[in-house]
Each structure stands twice: as C-alpha cells, then as structure tokens.
mmCIF file of C-alpha atoms in Angstrom:
data_model
loop_
_atom_site.group_PDB
_atom_site.id
_atom_site.type_symbol
_atom_site.label_atom_id
_atom_site.label_comp_id
_atom_site.label_asym_id
_atom_site.label_seq_id
_atom_site.Cartn_x
_atom_site.Cartn_y
_atom_site.Cartn_z
ATOM 1 C CA MET X 1 -52.158 -7.215 23.989
ATOM 2 C CA THR X 2 -50.304 -10.091 25.911
ATOM 3 C CA GLN X 3 -49.174 -9.941 29.317
ATOM 4 C CA THR X 4 -47.092 -12.171 31.140
ATOM 5 C CA ALA X 5 -46.515 -12.020 34.714
ATOM 6 C CA THR X 6 -42.811 -12.085 36.196
ATOM 7 C CA SER X 7 -43.088 -10.912 39.818
ATOM 8 C CA PRO X 8 -45.705 -8.983 41.791
ATOM 9 C CA SER X 9 -44.656 -5.704 40.611
ATOM 10 C CA THR X 10 -43.686 -6.510 37.092
ATOM 11 C CA THR X 11 -45.645 -7.480 34.092
ATOM 12 C CA ILE X 12 -44.301 -7.816 30.726
ATOM 13 C CA ILE X 13 -46.282 -6.589 27.824
ATOM 14 C CA SER X 14 -45.030 -7.625 24.471
ATOM 15 C CA THR X 15 -47.738 -7.420 21.641
ATOM 16 C CA LEU X 16 -48.951 -3.767 21.669
ATOM 17 C CA PRO X 17 -49.156 -2.192 18.339
ATOM 18 C CA HIS X 18 -46.522 0.160 17.364
ATOM 19 C CA GLN X 19 -48.310 3.279 16.060
ATOM 20 C CA ASP X 20 -45.297 5.710 15.547
ATOM 21 C CA THR X 21 -44.149 3.844 12.776
ATOM 22 C CA PRO X 22 -45.971 2.877 9.312
ATOM 23 C CA GLN X 23 -45.178 -0.887 9.455
ATOM 24 C CA ALA X 24 -48.421 -2.412 10.481
ATOM 25 C CA ASN X 25 -46.101 -5.542 11.788
ATOM 26 C CA ASP X 26 -44.223 -3.314 14.177
ATOM 27 C CA ARG X 27 -44.680 -4.205 17.874
ATOM 28 C CA LEU X 28 -43.759 -2.351 21.317
ATOM 29 C CA LEU X 29 -41.949 -4.386 24.028
ATOM 30 C CA CYS X 30 -43.077 -2.799 27.077
ATOM 31 C CA ILE X 31 -42.853 -3.795 30.677
ATOM 32 C CA GLU X 32 -45.088 -2.313 33.651
ATOM 33 C CA GLU X 33 -43.576 -1.736 36.870
ATOM 34 C CA ASN X 34 -45.541 -0.387 39.978
ATOM 35 C CA GLY X 35 -48.351 0.525 37.812
ATOM 36 C CA THR X 36 -46.362 2.531 35.626
ATOM 37 C CA LEU X 37 -46.029 1.595 32.041
ATOM 38 C CA LYS X 38 -42.404 1.883 30.443
ATOM 39 C CA GLN X 39 -41.549 1.307 26.492
ATOM 40 C CA LEU X 40 -38.358 -0.574 26.111
ATOM 41 C CA LEU X 41 -37.997 -1.579 22.608
ATOM 42 C CA ALA X 42 -39.539 -1.113 19.245
ATOM 43 C CA HIS X 43 -38.892 -4.272 17.051
ATOM 44 C CA SER X 44 -40.102 -4.911 13.542
ATOM 45 C CA LEU X 45 -40.997 -8.387 12.339
ATOM 46 C CA PHE X 46 -39.517 -7.306 8.876
ATOM 47 C CA SER X 47 -36.800 -4.554 9.333
ATOM 48 C CA GLN X 48 -33.486 -4.242 10.980
ATOM 49 C CA GLY X 49 -32.115 -1.236 12.581
ATOM 50 C CA ALA X 50 -28.564 -0.202 11.225
ATOM 51 C CA GLN X 51 -25.455 -1.462 12.381
ATOM 52 C CA GLY X 52 -23.206 0.101 14.789
ATOM 53 C CA PRO X 53 -19.981 1.361 14.311
ATOM 54 C CA THR X 54 -17.053 -1.025 14.276
ATOM 55 C CA GLY X 55 -14.793 -1.001 17.313
ATOM 56 C CA PRO X 56 -10.912 -0.562 16.765
ATOM 57 C CA LYS X 57 -8.635 -3.066 15.692
ATOM 58 C CA GLY X 58 -6.489 -5.019 18.082
ATOM 59 C CA GLU X 59 -2.821 -5.026 17.491
ATOM 60 C CA SER X 60 -1.500 -8.107 15.401
ATOM 61 C CA GLY X 61 0.991 -10.861 17.298
ATOM 62 C CA LYS X 62 4.038 -11.083 15.857
ATOM 63 C CA ASP X 63 3.513 -15.049 15.105
ATOM 64 C CA GLY X 64 -0.207 -15.282 15.325
ATOM 65 C CA LYS X 65 -2.624 -15.594 12.309
ATOM 66 C CA ASP X 66 -2.503 -11.674 11.504
ATOM 67 C CA ALA X 67 1.453 -11.662 11.323
ATOM 68 C CA THR X 68 2.825 -10.233 8.067
ATOM 69 C CA ALA X 69 4.919 -13.147 7.264
ATOM 70 C CA PRO X 70 6.473 -16.265 9.207
ATOM 71 C CA PRO X 71 9.866 -16.239 10.352
ATOM 72 C CA LEU X 72 12.687 -16.778 7.582
ATOM 73 C CA ALA X 73 10.346 -15.510 4.836
ATOM 74 C CA ILE X 74 12.553 -14.045 2.059
ATOM 75 C CA PHE X 75 11.131 -11.225 -0.148
ATOM 76 C CA PRO X 76 12.307 -8.912 -2.820
ATOM 77 C CA TYR X 77 12.260 -5.501 -1.353
ATOM 78 C CA TYR X 78 12.452 -2.347 -3.415
ATOM 79 C CA ASP X 79 14.156 0.062 -0.804
ATOM 80 C CA ASP X 80 17.836 0.756 0.514
ATOM 81 C CA THR X 81 16.413 0.314 4.138
ATOM 82 C CA PRO X 82 14.895 -2.893 5.476
ATOM 83 C CA PRO X 83 11.536 -2.716 7.125
ATOM 84 C CA ASP X 84 11.073 -3.265 10.788
ATOM 85 C CA GLY X 85 11.805 -6.996 11.420
ATOM 86 C CA TYR X 86 13.654 -7.699 8.382
ATOM 87 C CA LEU X 87 17.454 -7.964 7.626
ATOM 88 C CA PHE X 88 19.255 -7.679 4.106
ATOM 89 C CA LEU X 89 20.711 -10.711 2.673
ATOM 90 C CA GLN X 90 24.064 -9.350 1.828
ATOM 91 C CA GLY X 91 26.518 -12.058 3.593
ATOM 92 C CA GLN X 92 26.830 -9.812 6.489
ATOM 93 C CA ASN X 93 27.315 -11.217 10.356
ATOM 94 C CA PHE X 94 24.255 -11.038 12.364
ATOM 95 C CA ASN X 95 23.745 -11.299 16.498
ATOM 96 C CA ALA X 96 22.498 -14.968 17.306
ATOM 97 C CA SER X 97 21.152 -13.600 20.555
ATOM 98 C CA THR X 98 19.397 -11.132 18.999
ATOM 99 C CA TYR X 99 17.851 -13.675 16.386
ATOM 100 C CA PRO X 100 17.945 -16.955 17.675
ATOM 101 C CA LEU X 101 15.696 -18.320 14.731
ATOM 102 C CA LEU X 102 18.517 -17.117 12.299
ATOM 103 C CA ALA X 103 20.965 -18.504 14.397
ATOM 104 C CA GLN X 104 18.935 -21.993 14.036
ATOM 105 C CA LYS X 105 18.886 -21.904 10.407
ATOM 106 C CA PHE X 106 22.307 -20.324 9.895
ATOM 107 C CA PRO X 107 24.599 -21.407 12.890
ATOM 108 C CA SER X 108 27.739 -19.758 11.222
ATOM 109 C CA GLY X 109 26.143 -16.313 12.111
ATOM 110 C CA THR X 110 26.150 -15.087 8.676
ATOM 111 C CA LEU X 111 23.510 -14.578 6.097
ATOM 112 C CA PRO X 112 23.772 -15.614 2.477
ATOM 113 C CA ASP X 113 24.668 -13.377 -0.101
ATOM 114 C CA PHE X 114 21.626 -12.436 -2.560
ATOM 115 C CA ARG X 115 23.228 -9.646 -4.411
ATOM 116 C CA SER X 116 23.640 -9.828 -8.146
ATOM 117 C CA ARG X 117 21.783 -13.410 -8.089
ATOM 118 C CA VAL X 118 18.309 -14.622 -8.580
ATOM 119 C CA ALA X 119 16.445 -17.052 -6.346
ATOM 120 C CA ARG X 120 15.540 -20.430 -7.803
ATOM 121 C CA GLY X 121 13.233 -23.184 -6.478
ATOM 122 C CA ALA X 122 15.215 -25.943 -4.788
ATOM 123 C CA GLY X 123 14.808 -29.299 -6.238
ATOM 124 C CA ASN X 124 17.003 -31.957 -8.072
ATOM 125 C CA LEU X 125 19.170 -29.407 -9.334
ATOM 126 C CA ILE X 126 19.813 -27.408 -6.571
ATOM 127 C CA ALA X 127 19.605 -27.875 -2.663
ATOM 128 C CA LEU X 128 17.876 -25.141 -0.183
ATOM 129 C CA GLY X 129 20.650 -22.796 0.331
ATOM 130 C CA GLU X 130 23.272 -24.034 -2.356
ATOM 131 C CA VAL X 131 25.025 -21.461 -4.137
ATOM 132 C CA GLN X 132 25.554 -21.665 -8.119
ATOM 133 C CA GLU X 133 27.647 -19.872 -10.404
ATOM 134 C CA ASP X 134 26.962 -18.988 -13.844
ATOM 135 C CA ALA X 135 27.188 -21.546 -16.594
ATOM 136 C CA ILE X 136 25.683 -22.343 -20.003
ATOM 137 C CA GLN X 137 25.069 -25.552 -21.534
ATOM 138 C CA ASN X 138 27.773 -26.747 -23.835
ATOM 139 C CA ILE X 139 28.201 -25.484 -27.327
ATOM 140 C CA SER X 140 30.164 -27.709 -29.565
ATOM 141 C CA GLY X 141 30.798 -27.950 -33.546
ATOM 142 C CA SER X 142 33.346 -29.076 -35.875
ATOM 143 C CA ILE X 143 35.179 -28.426 -38.993
ATOM 144 C CA ASN X 144 36.051 -31.491 -41.113
ATOM 145 C CA ALA X 145 39.521 -31.250 -42.716
ATOM 146 C CA VAL X 146 40.288 -30.228 -46.425
ATOM 147 C CA THR X 147 40.732 -33.092 -48.783
ATOM 148 C CA VAL X 148 41.176 -33.304 -52.307
ATOM 149 C CA GLY X 149 37.378 -33.518 -53.665
ATOM 150 C CA ASN X 150 36.391 -32.608 -50.553
ATOM 151 C CA PRO X 151 35.491 -28.631 -49.553
ATOM 152 C CA TRP X 152 35.183 -27.398 -46.390
ATOM 153 C CA GLN X 153 32.383 -28.961 -43.999
ATOM 154 C CA ALA X 154 31.173 -27.121 -40.822
ATOM 155 C CA LEU X 155 28.960 -28.703 -38.285
ATOM 156 C CA GLY X 156 27.360 -27.328 -35.030
ATOM 157 C CA CYS X 157 27.950 -23.988 -33.921
ATOM 158 C CA PHE X 158 30.383 -23.268 -36.758
ATOM 159 C CA SER X 159 29.201 -22.438 -40.689
ATOM 160 C CA GLU X 160 30.680 -22.201 -43.876
ATOM 161 C CA VAL X 161 31.754 -18.753 -44.653
ATOM 162 C CA GLN X 162 32.787 -19.488 -48.079
ATOM 163 C CA VAL X 163 32.078 -22.471 -50.481
ATOM 164 C CA TYR X 164 34.165 -22.934 -53.638
ATOM 165 C CA GLY X 165 33.163 -24.952 -56.629
ATOM 166 C CA ASP X 166 34.157 -28.537 -57.042
ATOM 167 C CA GLY X 167 37.805 -29.531 -57.794
ATOM 168 C CA TYR X 168 41.352 -28.945 -56.739
ATOM 169 C CA HIS X 169 42.520 -25.392 -55.623
ATOM 170 C CA ARG X 170 45.954 -24.319 -54.970
ATOM 171 C CA PHE X 171 45.772 -21.491 -52.336
ATOM 172 C CA PRO X 172 48.419 -19.433 -53.961
ATOM 173 C CA ASP X 173 46.132 -19.345 -56.898
ATOM 174 C CA ALA X 174 42.868 -19.011 -54.835
ATOM 175 C CA THR X 175 41.862 -15.331 -54.062
ATOM 176 C CA GLY X 176 40.103 -14.659 -51.179
ATOM 177 C CA ALA X 177 40.827 -18.474 -49.598
ATOM 178 C CA PRO X 178 40.145 -18.510 -45.763
ATOM 179 C CA GLN X 179 43.066 -18.791 -43.910
ATOM 180 C CA LYS X 180 41.446 -19.417 -40.396
ATOM 181 C CA ILE X 181 38.056 -19.669 -38.671
ATOM 182 C CA THR X 182 36.898 -18.092 -35.599
ATOM 183 C CA PHE X 183 33.903 -18.337 -33.225
ATOM 184 C CA ASP X 184 32.571 -15.000 -31.746
ATOM 185 C CA ALA X 185 29.030 -15.277 -30.226
ATOM 186 C CA SER X 186 29.176 -11.338 -30.370
ATOM 187 C CA LEU X 187 28.311 -11.371 -33.763
ATOM 188 C CA VAL X 188 24.958 -12.842 -33.528
ATOM 189 C CA ALA X 189 24.021 -12.334 -29.914
ATOM 190 C CA ARG X 190 24.075 -9.914 -27.129
ATOM 191 C CA THR X 191 27.381 -10.743 -24.849
ATOM 192 C CA ALA X 192 28.626 -9.589 -21.523
ATOM 193 C CA ASP X 193 31.449 -10.804 -18.859
ATOM 194 C CA GLU X 194 28.459 -12.963 -17.184
ATOM 195 C CA THR X 195 25.422 -15.368 -18.476
ATOM 196 C CA ARG X 196 22.472 -13.801 -17.055
ATOM 197 C CA VAL X 197 18.754 -13.370 -17.214
ATOM 198 C CA LYS X 198 16.751 -10.369 -18.010
ATOM 199 C CA ALA X 199 16.571 -8.532 -14.485
ATOM 200 C CA ILE X 200 15.401 -5.832 -12.102
ATOM 201 C CA GLY X 201 17.571 -4.770 -9.555
ATOM 202 C CA VAL X 202 15.823 -5.568 -5.808
ATOM 203 C CA ASN X 203 17.069 -5.901 -2.192
ATOM 204 C CA PHE X 204 16.249 -9.376 -0.842
ATOM 205 C CA VAL X 205 15.427 -9.273 2.571
ATOM 206 C CA ILE X 206 14.401 -12.193 5.387
ATOM 207 C CA LYS X 207 11.887 -12.040 8.258
ATOM 208 C CA ALA X 208 14.527 -12.000 11.115
ATOM 209 C CA ALA X 209 12.072 -12.258 14.142
#
C-alpha cells in the first residue's frame, strides 16, 4: 500500500491489490476522505476498457474539408434532376446574384451546353471552355489515268475493283469495263450523320455554389 498525503482530510491510496479481478497486476485507485475509504478507479497495467460509443457527426461545411466537391466542379450525372447545389450544363441562363461564383467564370450569364458532347482535357489542341465541332483526319487517294500499256492504278483510299490483263482494250469490246469509280465508306465501316465515339448518354452538372 502506498499513501500520498494531499490535505489534512484527504489521502490517495494507489497500490492496493485489486482482488475482484483475475489479473494479478490490477490495482485500485482509492481515496480516503475524512476517515472513509472510497474506490475511484480499477486500472489494469495490461488491459484497457472498451471504447465508448462515437458521438454524432457534425454538419459538413459548404467549402470546408468535408465539402463534397469544390465550386465549378463538373460531373456526369445519371438522372434528369440535378442534385442540390448543382445545375445542368445545357446552355441555359442563370441568376448571377444567386450564383456569384458562376458569374465570375461565365460573365455572360449563360452556362455552356454539354448536351451531345464529350469532355476533353484542355491542352495544346483545345483551350479551357473552347467548343469544338466534329471532324476527322483527312482521307486522300488518287487514280492514275489509263494510258496505252498502263492499267488503272488506285492509291490511298481507293482500290482497284477489276484489273485487266496486259494489252490494249477497246471499251466497246471489253465486257464489264468500269465506267466510273465511287467512294462509299459505309461499304466497309459503320456510318452516321456525325463522327462520334462509342458513348452512353448522361447529364453533365456543375457545382454552382
């Protein structure tokens, strides 16, 4: 037993063996006050009591570290109703007084229109906010004229449909002689009214505040 005098009426007794538990190294922290011995705490040198329940979580600040996204963040969104604090990017006007951050980025008061478009990382080929129309790289080819001793010669995107043997042919006597050559990409590739990538339709939203 160890006693530590703290006042004329109070003595802390800190090394009484704890006989109520099976661990030999347990101790009782007791206090003697006005001649009455009171148990304050049972403490184990090797064990720790269970953790208490976690308190309720506080509200997340709009622009603090717990915010879901910074203002002006753009996301694809799979619904026809934008979430709270977001606006669709569909070329519509917005209230500059209600959304001052948007007004700084879009002083015209009009949001960009992301419908039927894909987002592309800004860089040397496109600037931030620039709108690009669809395009393809140039397709080129040529067909050399027919001369005596030289048959058709197709280059590039064209190919020879029929090749005759060497020699001179009179067209009236050459059955099946080609009268013209056409180019039609749909014969060998998927085609549409636009040049596009494989895609899935979503709505784009922007964090407005």
